[in-house]
mmCIF file of C-alpha atoms and ligand atoms in Angstrom:
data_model
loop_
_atom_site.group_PDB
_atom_site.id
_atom_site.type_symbol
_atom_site.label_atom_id
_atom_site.label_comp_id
_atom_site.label_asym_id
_atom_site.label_seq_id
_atom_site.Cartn_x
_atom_site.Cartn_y
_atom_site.Cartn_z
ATOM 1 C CA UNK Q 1 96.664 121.306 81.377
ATOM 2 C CA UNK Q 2 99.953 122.622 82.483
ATOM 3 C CA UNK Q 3 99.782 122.729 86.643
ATOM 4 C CA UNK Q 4 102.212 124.628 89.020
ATOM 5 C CA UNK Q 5 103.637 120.873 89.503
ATOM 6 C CA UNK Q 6 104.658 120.474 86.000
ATOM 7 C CA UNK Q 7 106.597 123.940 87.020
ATOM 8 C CA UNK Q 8 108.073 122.229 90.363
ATOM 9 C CA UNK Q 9 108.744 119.482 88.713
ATOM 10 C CA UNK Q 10 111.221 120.963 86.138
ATOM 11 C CA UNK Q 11 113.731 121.720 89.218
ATOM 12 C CA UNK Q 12 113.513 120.011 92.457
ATOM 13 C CA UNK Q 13 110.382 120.695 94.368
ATOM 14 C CA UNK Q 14 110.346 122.102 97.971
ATOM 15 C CA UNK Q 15 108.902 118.303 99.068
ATOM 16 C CA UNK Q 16 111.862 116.322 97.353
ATOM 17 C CA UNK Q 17 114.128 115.156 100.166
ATOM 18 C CA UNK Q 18 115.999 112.274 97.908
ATOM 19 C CA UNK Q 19 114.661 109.929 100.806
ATOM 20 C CA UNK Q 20 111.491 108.581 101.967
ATOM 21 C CA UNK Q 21 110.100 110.721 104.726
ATOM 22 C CA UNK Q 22 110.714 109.232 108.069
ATOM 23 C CA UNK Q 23 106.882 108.685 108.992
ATOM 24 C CA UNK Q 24 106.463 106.430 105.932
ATOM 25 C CA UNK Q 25 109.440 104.584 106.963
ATOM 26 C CA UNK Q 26 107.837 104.185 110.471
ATOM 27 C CA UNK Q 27 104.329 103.043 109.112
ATOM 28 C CA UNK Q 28 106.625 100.529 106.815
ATOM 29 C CA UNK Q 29 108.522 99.364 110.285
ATOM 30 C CA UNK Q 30 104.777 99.139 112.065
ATOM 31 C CA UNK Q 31 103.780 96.598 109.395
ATOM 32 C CA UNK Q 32 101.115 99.026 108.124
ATOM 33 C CA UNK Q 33 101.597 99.353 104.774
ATOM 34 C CA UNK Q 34 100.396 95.947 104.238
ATOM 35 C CA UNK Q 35 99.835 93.539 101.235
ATOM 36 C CA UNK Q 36 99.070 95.741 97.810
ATOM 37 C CA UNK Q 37 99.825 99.375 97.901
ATOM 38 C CA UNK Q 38 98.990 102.250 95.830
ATOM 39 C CA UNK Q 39 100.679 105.862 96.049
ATOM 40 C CA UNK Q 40 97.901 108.613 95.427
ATOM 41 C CA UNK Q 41 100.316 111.696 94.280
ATOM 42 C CA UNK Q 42 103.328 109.510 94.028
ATOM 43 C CA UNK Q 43 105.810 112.147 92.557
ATOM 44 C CA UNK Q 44 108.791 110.759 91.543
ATOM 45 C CA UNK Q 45 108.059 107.871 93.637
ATOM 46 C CA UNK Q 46 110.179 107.476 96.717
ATOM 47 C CA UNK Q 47 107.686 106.279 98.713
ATOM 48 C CA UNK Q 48 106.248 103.716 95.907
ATOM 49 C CA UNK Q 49 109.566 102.140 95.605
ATOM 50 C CA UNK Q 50 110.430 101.941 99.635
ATOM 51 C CA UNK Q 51 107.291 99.607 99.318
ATOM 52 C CA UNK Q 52 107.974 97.641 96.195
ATOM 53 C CA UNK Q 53 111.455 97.254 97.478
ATOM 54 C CA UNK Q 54 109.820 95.055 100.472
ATOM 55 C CA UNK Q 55 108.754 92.686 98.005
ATOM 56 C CA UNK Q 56 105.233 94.159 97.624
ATOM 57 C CA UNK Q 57 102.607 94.856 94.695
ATOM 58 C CA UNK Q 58 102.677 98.963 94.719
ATOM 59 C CA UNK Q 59 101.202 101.373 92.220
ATOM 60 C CA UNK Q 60 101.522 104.955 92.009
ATOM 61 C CA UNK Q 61 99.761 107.567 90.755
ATOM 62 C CA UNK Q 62 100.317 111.161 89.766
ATOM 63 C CA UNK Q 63 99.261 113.901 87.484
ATOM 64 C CA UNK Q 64 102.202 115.378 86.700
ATOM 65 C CA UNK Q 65 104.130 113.339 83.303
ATOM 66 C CA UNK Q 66 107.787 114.592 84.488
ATOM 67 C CA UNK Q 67 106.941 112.859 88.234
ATOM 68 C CA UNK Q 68 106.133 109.584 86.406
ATOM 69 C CA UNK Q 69 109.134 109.339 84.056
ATOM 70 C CA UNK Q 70 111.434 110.288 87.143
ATOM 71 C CA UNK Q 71 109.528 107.472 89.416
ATOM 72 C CA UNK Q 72 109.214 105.071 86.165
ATOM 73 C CA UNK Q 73 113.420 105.518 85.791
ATOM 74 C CA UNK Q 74 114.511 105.156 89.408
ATOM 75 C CA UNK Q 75 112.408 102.146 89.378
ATOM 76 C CA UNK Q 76 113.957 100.855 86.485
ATOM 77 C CA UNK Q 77 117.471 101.480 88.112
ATOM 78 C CA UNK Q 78 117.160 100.685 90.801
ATOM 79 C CA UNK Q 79 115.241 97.421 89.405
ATOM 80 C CA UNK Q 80 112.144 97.199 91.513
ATOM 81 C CA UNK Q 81 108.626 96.225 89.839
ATOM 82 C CA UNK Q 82 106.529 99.019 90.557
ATOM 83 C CA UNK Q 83 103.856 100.321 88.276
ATOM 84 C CA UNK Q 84 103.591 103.863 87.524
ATOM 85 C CA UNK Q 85 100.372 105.448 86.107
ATOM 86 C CA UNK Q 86 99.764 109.240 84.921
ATOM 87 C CA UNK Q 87 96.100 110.157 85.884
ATOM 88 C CA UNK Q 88 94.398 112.644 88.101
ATOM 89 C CA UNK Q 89 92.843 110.910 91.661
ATOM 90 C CA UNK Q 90 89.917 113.135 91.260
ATOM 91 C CA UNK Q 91 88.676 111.270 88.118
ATOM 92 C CA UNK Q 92 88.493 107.935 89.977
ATOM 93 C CA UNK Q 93 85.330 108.741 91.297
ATOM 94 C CA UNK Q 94 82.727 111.119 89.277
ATOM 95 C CA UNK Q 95 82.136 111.505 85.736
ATOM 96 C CA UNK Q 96 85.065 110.978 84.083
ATOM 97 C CA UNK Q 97 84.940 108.758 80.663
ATOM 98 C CA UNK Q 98 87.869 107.113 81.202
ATOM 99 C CA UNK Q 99 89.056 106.570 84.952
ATOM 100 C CA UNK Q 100 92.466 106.100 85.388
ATOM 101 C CA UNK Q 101 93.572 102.509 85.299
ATOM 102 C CA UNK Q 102 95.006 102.076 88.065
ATOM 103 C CA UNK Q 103 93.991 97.928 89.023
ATOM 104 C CA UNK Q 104 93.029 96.982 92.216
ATOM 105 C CA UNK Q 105 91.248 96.646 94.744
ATOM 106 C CA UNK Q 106 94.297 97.045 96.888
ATOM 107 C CA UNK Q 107 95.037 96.049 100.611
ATOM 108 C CA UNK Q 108 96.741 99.953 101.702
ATOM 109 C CA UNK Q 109 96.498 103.270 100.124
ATOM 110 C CA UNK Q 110 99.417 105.471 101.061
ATOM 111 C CA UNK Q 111 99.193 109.770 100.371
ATOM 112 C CA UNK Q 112 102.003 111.449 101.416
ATOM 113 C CA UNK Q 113 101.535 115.700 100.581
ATOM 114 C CA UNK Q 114 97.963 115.138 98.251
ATOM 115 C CA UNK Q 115 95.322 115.520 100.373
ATOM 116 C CA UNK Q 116 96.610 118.999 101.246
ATOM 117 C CA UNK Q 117 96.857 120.216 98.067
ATOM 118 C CA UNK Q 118 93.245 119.857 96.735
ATOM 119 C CA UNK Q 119 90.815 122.248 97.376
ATOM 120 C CA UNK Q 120 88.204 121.675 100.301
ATOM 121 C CA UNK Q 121 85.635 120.956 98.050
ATOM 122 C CA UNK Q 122 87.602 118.094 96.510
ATOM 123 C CA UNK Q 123 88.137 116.470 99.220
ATOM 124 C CA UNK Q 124 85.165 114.491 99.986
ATOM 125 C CA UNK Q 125 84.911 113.434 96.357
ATOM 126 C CA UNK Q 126 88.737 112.208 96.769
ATOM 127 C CA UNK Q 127 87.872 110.099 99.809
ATOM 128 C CA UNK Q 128 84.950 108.338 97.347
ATOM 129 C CA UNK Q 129 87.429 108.273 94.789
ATOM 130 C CA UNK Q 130 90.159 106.429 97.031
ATOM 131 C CA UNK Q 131 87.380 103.914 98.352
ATOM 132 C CA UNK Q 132 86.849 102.624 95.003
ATOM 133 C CA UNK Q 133 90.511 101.408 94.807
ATOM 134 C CA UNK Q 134 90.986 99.863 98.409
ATOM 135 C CA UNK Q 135 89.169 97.145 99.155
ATOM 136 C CA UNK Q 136 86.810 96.734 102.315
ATOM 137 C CA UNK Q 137 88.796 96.387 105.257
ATOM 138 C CA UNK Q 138 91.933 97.493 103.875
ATOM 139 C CA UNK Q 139 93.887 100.638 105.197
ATOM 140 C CA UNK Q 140 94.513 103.966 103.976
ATOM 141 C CA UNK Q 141 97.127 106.739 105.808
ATOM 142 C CA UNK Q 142 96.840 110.241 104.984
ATOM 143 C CA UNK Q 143 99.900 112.690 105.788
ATOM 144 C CA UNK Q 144 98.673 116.525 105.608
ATOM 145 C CA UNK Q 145 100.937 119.757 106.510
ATOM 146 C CA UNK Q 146 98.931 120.804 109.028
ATOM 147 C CA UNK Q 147 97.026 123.857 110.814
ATOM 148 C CA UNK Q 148 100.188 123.889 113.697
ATOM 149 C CA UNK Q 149 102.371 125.522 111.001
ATOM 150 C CA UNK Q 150 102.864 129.268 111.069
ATOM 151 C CA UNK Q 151 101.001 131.060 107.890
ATOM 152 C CA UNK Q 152 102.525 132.548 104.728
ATOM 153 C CA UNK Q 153 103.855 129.314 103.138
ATOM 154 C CA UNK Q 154 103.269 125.439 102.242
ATOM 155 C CA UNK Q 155 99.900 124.394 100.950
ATOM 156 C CA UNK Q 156 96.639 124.283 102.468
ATOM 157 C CA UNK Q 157 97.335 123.584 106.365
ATOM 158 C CA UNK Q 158 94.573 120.884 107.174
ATOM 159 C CA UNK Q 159 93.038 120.562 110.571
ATOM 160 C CA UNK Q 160 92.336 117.821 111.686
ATOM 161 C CA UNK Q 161 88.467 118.433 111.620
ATOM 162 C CA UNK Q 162 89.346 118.591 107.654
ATOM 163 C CA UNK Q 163 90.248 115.023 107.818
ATOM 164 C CA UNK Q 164 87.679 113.630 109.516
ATOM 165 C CA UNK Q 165 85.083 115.385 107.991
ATOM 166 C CA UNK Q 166 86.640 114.300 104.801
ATOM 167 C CA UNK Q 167 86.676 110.816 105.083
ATOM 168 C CA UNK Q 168 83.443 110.301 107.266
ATOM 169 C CA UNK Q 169 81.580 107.092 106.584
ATOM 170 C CA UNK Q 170 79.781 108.452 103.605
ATOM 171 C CA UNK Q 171 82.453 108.474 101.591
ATOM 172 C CA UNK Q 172 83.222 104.992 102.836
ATOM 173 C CA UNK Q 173 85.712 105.121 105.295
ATOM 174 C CA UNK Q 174 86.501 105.037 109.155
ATOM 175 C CA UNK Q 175 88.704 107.368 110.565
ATOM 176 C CA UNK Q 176 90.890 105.316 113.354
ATOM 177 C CA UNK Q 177 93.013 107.812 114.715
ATOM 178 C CA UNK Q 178 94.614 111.455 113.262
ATOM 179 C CA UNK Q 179 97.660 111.886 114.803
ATOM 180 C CA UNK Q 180 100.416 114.799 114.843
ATOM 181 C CA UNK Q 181 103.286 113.522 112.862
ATOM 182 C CA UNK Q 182 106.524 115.746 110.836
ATOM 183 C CA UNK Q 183 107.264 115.978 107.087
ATOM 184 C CA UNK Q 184 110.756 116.943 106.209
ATOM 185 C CA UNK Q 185 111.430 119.840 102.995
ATOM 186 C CA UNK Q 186 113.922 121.381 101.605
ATOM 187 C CA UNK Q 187 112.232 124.947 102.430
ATOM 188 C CA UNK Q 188 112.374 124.562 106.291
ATOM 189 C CA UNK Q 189 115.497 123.158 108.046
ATOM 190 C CA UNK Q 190 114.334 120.622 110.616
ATOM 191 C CA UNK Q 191 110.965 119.320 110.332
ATOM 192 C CA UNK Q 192 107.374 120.733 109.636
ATOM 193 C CA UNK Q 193 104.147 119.829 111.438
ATOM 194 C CA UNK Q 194 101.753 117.382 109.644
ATOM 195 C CA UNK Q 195 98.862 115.276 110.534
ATOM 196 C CA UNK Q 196 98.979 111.213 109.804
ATOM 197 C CA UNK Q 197 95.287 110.319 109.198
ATOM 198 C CA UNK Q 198 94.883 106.622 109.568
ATOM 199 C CA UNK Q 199 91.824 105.507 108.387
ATOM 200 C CA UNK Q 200 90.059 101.656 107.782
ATOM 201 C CA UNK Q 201 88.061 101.312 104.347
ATOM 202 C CA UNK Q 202 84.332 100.201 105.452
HETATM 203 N N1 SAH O 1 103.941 111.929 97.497
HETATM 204 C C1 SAH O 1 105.063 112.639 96.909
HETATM 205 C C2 SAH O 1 104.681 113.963 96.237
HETATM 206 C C3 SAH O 1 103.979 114.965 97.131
HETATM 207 S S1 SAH O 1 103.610 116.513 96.324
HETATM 208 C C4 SAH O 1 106.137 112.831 97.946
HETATM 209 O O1 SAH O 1 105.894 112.600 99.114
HETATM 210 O O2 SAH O 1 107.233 113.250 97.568
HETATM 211 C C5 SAH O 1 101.924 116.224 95.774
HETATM 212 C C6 SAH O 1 101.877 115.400 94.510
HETATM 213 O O3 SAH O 1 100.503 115.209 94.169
HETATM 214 C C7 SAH O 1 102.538 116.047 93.301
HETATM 215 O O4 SAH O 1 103.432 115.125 92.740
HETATM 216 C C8 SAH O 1 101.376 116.361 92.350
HETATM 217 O O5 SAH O 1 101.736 116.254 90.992
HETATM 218 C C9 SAH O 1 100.360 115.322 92.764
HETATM 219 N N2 SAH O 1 98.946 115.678 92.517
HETATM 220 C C10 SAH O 1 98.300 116.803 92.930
HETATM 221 N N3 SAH O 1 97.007 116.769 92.545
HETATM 222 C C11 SAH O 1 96.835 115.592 91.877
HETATM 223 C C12 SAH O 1 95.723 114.978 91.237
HETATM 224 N N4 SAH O 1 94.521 115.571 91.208
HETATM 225 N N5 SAH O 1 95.901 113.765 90.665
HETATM 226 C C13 SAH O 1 97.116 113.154 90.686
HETATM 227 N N6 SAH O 1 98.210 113.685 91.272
HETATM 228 C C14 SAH O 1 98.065 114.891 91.864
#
């Protein structure tokens, strides 16, 4: 199934700012993204490869075939062993034959601009989903465009109620903290308002 990021993916999307964005670089600087990482909605990978450039294990994960080959060739240039897998996130929880192979368990799930995109009633299956891939203890942070935008453009704009009902213990997962944080674009000049979820896998 062709998705509108197959489309967005064909030029340069509104979310492609040739650089990581600055909060992942912060989390990186805090020591957070720790150990093993995996990338749910990688895109072409930026934030994969500022983690595999450390030295680390990292993993990414998107739906979208162009996203992969672009993060599967910059990794290749730019010579750092990441992996880079096409599946959907929603099929690593539920009834899906084949769940995407991602390996695992890992120590720190990264999702920079995902969460926002599915629809509320994916979410909570998501959170399931993303507990079966980091293992108990490890860390997960979740950045969301959120409900402090204006309306009339971006995705979904996630309060912060979204999150934590999201990822409540059910699913498998203490929320620590959800903070207000910025995502850059190339739609907006300056930044955008998001929401950094940071969350501890039970
Ligand atoms: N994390 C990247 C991309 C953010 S855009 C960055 O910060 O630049 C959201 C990404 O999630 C897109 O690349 C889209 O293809 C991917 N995506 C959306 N739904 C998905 C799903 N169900 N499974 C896997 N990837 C998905």
């Amino acid at each position: 199934m062709r998705t509108a990021f197959d489309v967005a993916y064909e030029g340069t999307p509104t979310w492609e700012i040739g650089r990581p964005q600055a909060v992942v670089v912060r989390l990186a600087e805090e020591g957070m993204l720790a150990g093993s990482v995996i990338d749910m909605g990688c895109g072409t990978g930026a934030h994969a490869l500022l983690v595999g450039a450390r030295g680390q294990r990292v993993t990414g994960i998107d739906f979208a075939p162009a996203a992969i080959a672009r993060a599967r060739a910059a990794a290749a240039r730019r010579g750092i062993p990441a992996r880079f897998i096409l599946g959907d996130v929603l099929a690593l929880d539920g009834p899906a034959d084949t769940p995407p192979a991602v390996g695992g368990p890992f120590d720190t799930a990264l999702d920079v601009g995902l969460f926002h995109v599915l629809q509320p009633l994916e979410r909570r299956r998501y959170a399931a989903g993303l507990a079966t891939v980091v293992r108990p203890g490890g860390r997960a942070f979740i950045v969301a465009w959120s409900d402090r935008n204006p309306f009339g453009y971006g995705p979904a704009r996630v309060r912060r109620a979204d999150l934590r009902s999201s990822f409540q213990a059910i699913t498998g997962w203490r929320v620590d903290a959800v903070e207000p944080a910025t995502l850059e674009t190339n739609l907006h000049p300056g930044h955008v308002h998001a929401w950094l979820a940071r969350l501890t896998r039970r």
